[in-house]
PDB file of C-alpha atoms in Angstrom:
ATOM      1  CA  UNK H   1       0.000   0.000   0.000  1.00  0.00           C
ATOM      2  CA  UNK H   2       2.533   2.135   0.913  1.00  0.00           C
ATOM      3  CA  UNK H   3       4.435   1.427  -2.946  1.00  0.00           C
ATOM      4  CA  UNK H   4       1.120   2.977  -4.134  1.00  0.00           C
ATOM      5  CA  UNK H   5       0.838   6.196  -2.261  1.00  0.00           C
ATOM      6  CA  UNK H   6       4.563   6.969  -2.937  1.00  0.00           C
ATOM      7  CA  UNK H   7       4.127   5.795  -6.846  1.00  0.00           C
ATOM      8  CA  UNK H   8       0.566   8.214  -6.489  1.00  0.00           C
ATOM      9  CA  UNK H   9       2.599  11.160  -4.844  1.00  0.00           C
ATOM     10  CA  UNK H  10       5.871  11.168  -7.237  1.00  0.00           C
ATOM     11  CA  UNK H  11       3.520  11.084 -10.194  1.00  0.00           C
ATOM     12  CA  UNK H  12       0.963  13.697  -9.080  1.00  0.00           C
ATOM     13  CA  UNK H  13       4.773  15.803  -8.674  1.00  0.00           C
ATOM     14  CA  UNK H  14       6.104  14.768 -12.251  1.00  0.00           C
ATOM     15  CA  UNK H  15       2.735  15.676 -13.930  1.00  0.00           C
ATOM     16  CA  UNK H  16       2.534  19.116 -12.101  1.00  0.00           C
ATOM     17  CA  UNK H  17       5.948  20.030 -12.707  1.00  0.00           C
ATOM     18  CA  UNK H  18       5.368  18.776 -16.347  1.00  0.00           C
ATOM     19  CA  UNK H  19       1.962  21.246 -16.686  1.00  0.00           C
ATOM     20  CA  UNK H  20       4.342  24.430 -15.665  1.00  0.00           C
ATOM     21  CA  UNK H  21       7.571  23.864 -17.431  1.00  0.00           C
ATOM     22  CA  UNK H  22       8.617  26.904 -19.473  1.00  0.00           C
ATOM     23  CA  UNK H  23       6.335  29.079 -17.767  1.00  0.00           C
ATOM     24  CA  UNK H  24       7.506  30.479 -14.747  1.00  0.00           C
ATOM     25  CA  UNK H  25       9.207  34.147 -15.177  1.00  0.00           C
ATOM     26  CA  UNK H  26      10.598  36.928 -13.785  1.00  0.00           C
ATOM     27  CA  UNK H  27       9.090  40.317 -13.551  1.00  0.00           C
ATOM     28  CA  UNK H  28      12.104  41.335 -16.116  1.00  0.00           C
ATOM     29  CA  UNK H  29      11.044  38.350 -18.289  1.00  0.00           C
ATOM     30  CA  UNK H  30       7.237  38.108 -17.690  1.00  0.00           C
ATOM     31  CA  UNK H  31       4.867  38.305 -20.820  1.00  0.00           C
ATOM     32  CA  UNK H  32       2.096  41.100 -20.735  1.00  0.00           C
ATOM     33  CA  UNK H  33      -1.305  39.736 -19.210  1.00  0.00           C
ATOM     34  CA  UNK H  34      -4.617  41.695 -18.227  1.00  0.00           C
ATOM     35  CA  UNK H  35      -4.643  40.285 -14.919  1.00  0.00           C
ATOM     36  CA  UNK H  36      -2.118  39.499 -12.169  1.00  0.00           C
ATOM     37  CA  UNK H  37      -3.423  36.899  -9.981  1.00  0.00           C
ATOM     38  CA  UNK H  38      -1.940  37.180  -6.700  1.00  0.00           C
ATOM     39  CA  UNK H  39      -2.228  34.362  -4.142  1.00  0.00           C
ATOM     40  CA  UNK H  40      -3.492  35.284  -0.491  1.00  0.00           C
ATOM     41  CA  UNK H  41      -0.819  33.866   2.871  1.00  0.00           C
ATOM     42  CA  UNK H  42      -1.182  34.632   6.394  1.00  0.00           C
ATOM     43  CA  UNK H  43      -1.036  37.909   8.075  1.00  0.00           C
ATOM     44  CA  UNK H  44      -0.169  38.642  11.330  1.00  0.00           C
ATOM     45  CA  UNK H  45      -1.694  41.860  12.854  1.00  0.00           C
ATOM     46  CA  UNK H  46      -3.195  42.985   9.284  1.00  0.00           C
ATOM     47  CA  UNK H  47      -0.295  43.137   7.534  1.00  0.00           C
ATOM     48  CA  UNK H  48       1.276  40.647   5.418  1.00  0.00           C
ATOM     49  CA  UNK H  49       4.395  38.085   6.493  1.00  0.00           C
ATOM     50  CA  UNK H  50       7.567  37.837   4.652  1.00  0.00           C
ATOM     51  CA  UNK H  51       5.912  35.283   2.034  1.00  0.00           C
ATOM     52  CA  UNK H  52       2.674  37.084   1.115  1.00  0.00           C
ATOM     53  CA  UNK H  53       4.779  40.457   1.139  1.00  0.00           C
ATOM     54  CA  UNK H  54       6.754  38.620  -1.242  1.00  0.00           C
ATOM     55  CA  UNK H  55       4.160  38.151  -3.672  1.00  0.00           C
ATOM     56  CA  UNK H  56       2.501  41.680  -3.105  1.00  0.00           C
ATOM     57  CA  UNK H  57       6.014  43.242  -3.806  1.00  0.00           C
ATOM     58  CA  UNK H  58       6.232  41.636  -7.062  1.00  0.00           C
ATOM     59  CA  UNK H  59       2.878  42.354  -7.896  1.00  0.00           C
ATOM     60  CA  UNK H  60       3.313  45.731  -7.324  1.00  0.00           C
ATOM     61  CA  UNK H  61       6.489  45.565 -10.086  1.00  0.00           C
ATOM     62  CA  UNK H  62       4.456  43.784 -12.926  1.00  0.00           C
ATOM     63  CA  UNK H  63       1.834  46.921 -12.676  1.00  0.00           C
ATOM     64  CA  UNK H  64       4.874  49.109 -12.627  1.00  0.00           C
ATOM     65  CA  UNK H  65       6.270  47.628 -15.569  1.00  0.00           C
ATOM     66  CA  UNK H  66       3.432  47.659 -17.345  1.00  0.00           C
ATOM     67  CA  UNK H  67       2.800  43.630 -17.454  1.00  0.00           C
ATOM     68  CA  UNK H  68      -0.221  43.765 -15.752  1.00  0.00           C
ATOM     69  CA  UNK H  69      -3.050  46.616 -16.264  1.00  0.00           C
ATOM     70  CA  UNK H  70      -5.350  45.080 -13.030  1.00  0.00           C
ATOM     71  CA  UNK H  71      -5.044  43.062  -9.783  1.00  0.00           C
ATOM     72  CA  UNK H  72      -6.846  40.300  -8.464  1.00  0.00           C
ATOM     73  CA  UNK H  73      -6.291  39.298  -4.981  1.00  0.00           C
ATOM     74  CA  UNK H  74      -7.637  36.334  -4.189  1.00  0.00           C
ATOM     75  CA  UNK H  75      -7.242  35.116  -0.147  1.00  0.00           C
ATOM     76  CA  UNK H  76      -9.477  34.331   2.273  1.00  0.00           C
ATOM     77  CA  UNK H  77     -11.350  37.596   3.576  1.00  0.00           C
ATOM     78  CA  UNK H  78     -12.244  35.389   7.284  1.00  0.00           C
ATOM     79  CA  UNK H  79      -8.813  33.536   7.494  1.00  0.00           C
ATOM     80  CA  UNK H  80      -7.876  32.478  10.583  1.00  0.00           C
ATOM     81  CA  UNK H  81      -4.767  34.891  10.878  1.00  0.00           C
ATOM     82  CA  UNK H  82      -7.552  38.076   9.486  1.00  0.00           C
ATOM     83  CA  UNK H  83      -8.893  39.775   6.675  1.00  0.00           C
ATOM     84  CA  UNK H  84      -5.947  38.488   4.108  1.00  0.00           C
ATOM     85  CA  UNK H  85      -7.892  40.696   1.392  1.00  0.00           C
ATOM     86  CA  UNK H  86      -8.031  43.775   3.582  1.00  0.00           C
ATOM     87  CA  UNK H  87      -4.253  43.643   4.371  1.00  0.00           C
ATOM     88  CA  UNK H  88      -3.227  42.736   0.339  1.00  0.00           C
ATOM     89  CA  UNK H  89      -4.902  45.749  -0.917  1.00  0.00           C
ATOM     90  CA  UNK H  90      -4.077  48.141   1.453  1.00  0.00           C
ATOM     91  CA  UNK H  91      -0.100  47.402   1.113  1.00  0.00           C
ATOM     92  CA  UNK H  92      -0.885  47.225  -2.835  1.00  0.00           C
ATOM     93  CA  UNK H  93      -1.850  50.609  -2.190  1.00  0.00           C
ATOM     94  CA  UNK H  94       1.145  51.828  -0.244  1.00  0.00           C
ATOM     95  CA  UNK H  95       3.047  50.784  -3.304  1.00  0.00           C
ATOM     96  CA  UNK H  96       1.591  52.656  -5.405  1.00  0.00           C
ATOM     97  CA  UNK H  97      -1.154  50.016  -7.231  1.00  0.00           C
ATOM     98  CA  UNK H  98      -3.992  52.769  -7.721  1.00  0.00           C
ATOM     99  CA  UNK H  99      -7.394  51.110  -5.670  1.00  0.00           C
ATOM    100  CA  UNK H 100      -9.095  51.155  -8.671  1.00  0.00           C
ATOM    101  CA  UNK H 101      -6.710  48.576 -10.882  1.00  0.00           C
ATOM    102  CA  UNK H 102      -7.523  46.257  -7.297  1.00  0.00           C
ATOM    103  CA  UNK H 103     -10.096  43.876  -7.817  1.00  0.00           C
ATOM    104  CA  UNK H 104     -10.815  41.492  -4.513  1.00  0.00           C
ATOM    105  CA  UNK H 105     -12.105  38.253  -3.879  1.00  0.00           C
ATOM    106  CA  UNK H 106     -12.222  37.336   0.054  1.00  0.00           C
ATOM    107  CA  UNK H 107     -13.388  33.881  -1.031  1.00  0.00           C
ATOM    108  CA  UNK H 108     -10.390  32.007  -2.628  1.00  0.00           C
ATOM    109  CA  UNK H 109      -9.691  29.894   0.178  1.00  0.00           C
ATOM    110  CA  UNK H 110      -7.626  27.654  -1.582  1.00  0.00           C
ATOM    111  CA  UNK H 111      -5.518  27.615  -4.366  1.00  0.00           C
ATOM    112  CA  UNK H 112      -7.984  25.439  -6.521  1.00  0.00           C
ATOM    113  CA  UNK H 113     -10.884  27.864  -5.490  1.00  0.00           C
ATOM    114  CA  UNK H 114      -8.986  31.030  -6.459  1.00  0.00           C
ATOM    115  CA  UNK H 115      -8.555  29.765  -9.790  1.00  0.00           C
ATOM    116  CA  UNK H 116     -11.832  28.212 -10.238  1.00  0.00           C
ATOM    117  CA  UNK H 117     -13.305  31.751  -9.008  1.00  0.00           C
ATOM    118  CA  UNK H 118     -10.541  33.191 -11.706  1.00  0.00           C
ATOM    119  CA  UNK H 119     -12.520  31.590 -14.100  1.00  0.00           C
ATOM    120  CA  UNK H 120     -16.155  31.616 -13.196  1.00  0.00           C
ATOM    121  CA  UNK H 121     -16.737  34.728 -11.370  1.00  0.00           C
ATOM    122  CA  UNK H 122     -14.255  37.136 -13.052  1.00  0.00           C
ATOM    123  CA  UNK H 123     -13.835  35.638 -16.215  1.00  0.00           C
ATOM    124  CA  UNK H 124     -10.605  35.888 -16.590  1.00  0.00           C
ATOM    125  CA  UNK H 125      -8.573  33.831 -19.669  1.00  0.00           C
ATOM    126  CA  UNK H 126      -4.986  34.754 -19.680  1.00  0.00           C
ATOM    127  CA  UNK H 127      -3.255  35.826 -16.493  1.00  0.00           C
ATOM    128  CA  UNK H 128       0.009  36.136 -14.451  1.00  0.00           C
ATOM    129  CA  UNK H 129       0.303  34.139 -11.064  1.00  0.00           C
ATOM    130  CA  UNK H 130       2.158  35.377  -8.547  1.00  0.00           C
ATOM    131  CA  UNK H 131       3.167  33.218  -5.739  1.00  0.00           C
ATOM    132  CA  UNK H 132       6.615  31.793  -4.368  1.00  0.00           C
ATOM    133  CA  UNK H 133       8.328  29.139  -6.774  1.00  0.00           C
ATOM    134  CA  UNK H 134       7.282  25.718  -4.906  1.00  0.00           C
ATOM    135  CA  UNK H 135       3.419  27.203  -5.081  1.00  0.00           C
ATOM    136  CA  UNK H 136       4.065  27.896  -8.771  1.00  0.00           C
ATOM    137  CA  UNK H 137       4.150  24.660 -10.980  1.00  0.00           C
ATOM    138  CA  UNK H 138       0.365  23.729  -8.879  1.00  0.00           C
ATOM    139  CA  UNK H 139      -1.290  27.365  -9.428  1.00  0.00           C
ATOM    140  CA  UNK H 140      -0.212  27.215 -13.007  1.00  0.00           C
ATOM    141  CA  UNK H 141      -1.071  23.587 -13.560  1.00  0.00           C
ATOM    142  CA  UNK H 142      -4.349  24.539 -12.097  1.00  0.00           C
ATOM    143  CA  UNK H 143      -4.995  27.230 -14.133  1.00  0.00           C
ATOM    144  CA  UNK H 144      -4.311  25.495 -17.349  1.00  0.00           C
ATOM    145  CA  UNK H 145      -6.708  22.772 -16.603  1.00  0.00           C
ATOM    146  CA  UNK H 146      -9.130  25.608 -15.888  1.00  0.00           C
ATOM    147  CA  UNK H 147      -8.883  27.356 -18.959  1.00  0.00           C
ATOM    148  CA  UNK H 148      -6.392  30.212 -17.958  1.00  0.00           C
ATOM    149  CA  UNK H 149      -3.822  30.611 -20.382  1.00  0.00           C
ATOM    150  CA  UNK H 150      -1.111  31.511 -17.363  1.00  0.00           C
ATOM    151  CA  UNK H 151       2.037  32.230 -16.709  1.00  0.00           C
ATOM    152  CA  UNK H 152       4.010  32.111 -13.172  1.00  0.00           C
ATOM    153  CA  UNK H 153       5.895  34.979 -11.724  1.00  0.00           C
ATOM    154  CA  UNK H 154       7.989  34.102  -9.007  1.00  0.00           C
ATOM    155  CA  UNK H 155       8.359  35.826  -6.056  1.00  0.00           C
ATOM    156  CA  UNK H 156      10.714  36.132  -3.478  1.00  0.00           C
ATOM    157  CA  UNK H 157      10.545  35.140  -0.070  1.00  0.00           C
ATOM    158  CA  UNK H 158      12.195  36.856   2.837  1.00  0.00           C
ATOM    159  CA  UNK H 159      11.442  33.961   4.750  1.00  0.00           C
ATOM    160  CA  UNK H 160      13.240  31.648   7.348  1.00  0.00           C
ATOM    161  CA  UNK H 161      14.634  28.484   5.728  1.00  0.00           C
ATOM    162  CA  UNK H 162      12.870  26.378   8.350  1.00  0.00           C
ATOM    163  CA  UNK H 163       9.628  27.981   6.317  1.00  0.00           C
ATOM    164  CA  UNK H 164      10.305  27.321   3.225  1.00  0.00           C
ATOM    165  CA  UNK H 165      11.138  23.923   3.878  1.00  0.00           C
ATOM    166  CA  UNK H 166       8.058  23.293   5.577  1.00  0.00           C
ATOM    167  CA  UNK H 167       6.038  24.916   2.594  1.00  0.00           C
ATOM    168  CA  UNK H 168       7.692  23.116   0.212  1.00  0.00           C
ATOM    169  CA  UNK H 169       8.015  19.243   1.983  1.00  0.00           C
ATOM    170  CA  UNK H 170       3.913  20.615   2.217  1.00  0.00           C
ATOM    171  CA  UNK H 171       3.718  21.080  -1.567  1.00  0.00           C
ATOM    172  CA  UNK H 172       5.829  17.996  -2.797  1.00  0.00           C
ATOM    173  CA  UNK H 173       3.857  15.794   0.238  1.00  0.00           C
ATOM    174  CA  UNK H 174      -0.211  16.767  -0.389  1.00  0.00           C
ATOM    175  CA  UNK H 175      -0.572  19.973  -2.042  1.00  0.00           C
ATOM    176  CA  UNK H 176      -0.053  18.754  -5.235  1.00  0.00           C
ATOM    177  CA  UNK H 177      -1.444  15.165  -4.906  1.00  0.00           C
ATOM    178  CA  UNK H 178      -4.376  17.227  -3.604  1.00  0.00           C
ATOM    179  CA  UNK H 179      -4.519  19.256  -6.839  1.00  0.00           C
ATOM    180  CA  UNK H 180      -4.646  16.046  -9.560  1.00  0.00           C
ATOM    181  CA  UNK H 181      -7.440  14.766  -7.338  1.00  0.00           C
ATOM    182  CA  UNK H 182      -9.606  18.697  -7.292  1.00  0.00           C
ATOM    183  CA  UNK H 183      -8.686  18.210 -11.305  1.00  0.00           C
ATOM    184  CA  UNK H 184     -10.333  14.442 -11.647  1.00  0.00           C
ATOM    185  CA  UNK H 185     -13.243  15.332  -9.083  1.00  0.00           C
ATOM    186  CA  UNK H 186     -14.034  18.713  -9.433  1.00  0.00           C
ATOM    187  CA  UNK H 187     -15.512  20.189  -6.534  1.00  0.00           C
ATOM    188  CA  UNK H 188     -17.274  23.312  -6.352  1.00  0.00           C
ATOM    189  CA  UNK H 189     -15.611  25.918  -4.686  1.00  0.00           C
ATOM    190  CA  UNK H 190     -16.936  26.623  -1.121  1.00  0.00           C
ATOM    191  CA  UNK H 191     -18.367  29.736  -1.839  1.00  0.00           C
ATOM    192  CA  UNK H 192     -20.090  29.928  -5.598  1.00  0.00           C
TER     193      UNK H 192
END
């Protein structure tokens, strides 16, 4: 049994991986998109950690740049650590993202909901993902199952080892098994 779960997990890994090769960029190399999609992370006393600053930061360059014309944050407005929405737009802001290029949804709880709700609600078909690089290959994988022509823009982390390892042993371990089984079952996301 246990031949099966490993053989499940490495292949669930190899496919994902395989689903994002040659997309993941730089801001510097990044293709122009309507939409940056940037993934919601805990906060910690309404503002964002190192990783989701991470991700905001380089946000905030792709508008600058020009590679993106709008925002979506997508986190979970009720997380447990707050209002992840809230805290996203307002440092957006305080880089310079003008409010009205933000556009919010407080109800992508998970990865697979964001880009479900990507889809459905805000009808979006070609995008940048932001998000750290072991969160990348799933989001994008994700999104091209959709129907989101996507490509990843990694961001950096100023993060402790220690976290990083855990998110990525996290990824590798059930995240992205987790994703090839949302992708053959297809659940609706929590909130329509």
């Amino acid at each position: 049994m246990a031949g099966v779960i490993g053989a499940g997990v490495v292949g669930a890994n190899i496919a994902v991986k395989a689903a994002a090769r040659g997309r993941i960029h730089t801001v510097d190399s990044a293709p122009s998109a309507p939409v940056a999609i940037v993934l919601g992370a805990r906060i910690d006393n309404g503002r964002p950690m190192p990783m989701l600053a991470g991700r905001l930061d380089t946000t905030a360059a792709l508008i600058e740049a020009g590679k993106a014309q709008t925002v979506l944050v997508s986190g979970d407005g009720n997380g447990t650590s707050g209002d992840e929405i809230a805290a996203m737009t307002q440092y957006l802001i305080e880089r310079g993202v003008p409010r009205d290029r933000i556009v919010e949804d407080p109800y992508g709880v998970c990865t697979y909901d964001s880009i479900v709700r990507a889809s459905e609600k805000f009808g979006i078909e070609r995008a940048l993902v932001v998000t750290q690089r072991f969160h990348l290959s799933r989001s994008l994988a994700l999104c091209g199952a959709i129907g989101i022509d996507a490509a990843g823009v990694e961001a950096e982390c100023d993060c402790r080892r220690i976290t990083l390892a855990k998110n990525l042993a996290r990824e590798w371990l059930l995240s992205e098994p987790k994703a090839i089984l949302d992708l053959a079952l297809r659940p609706r996301p929590a909130v329509g």
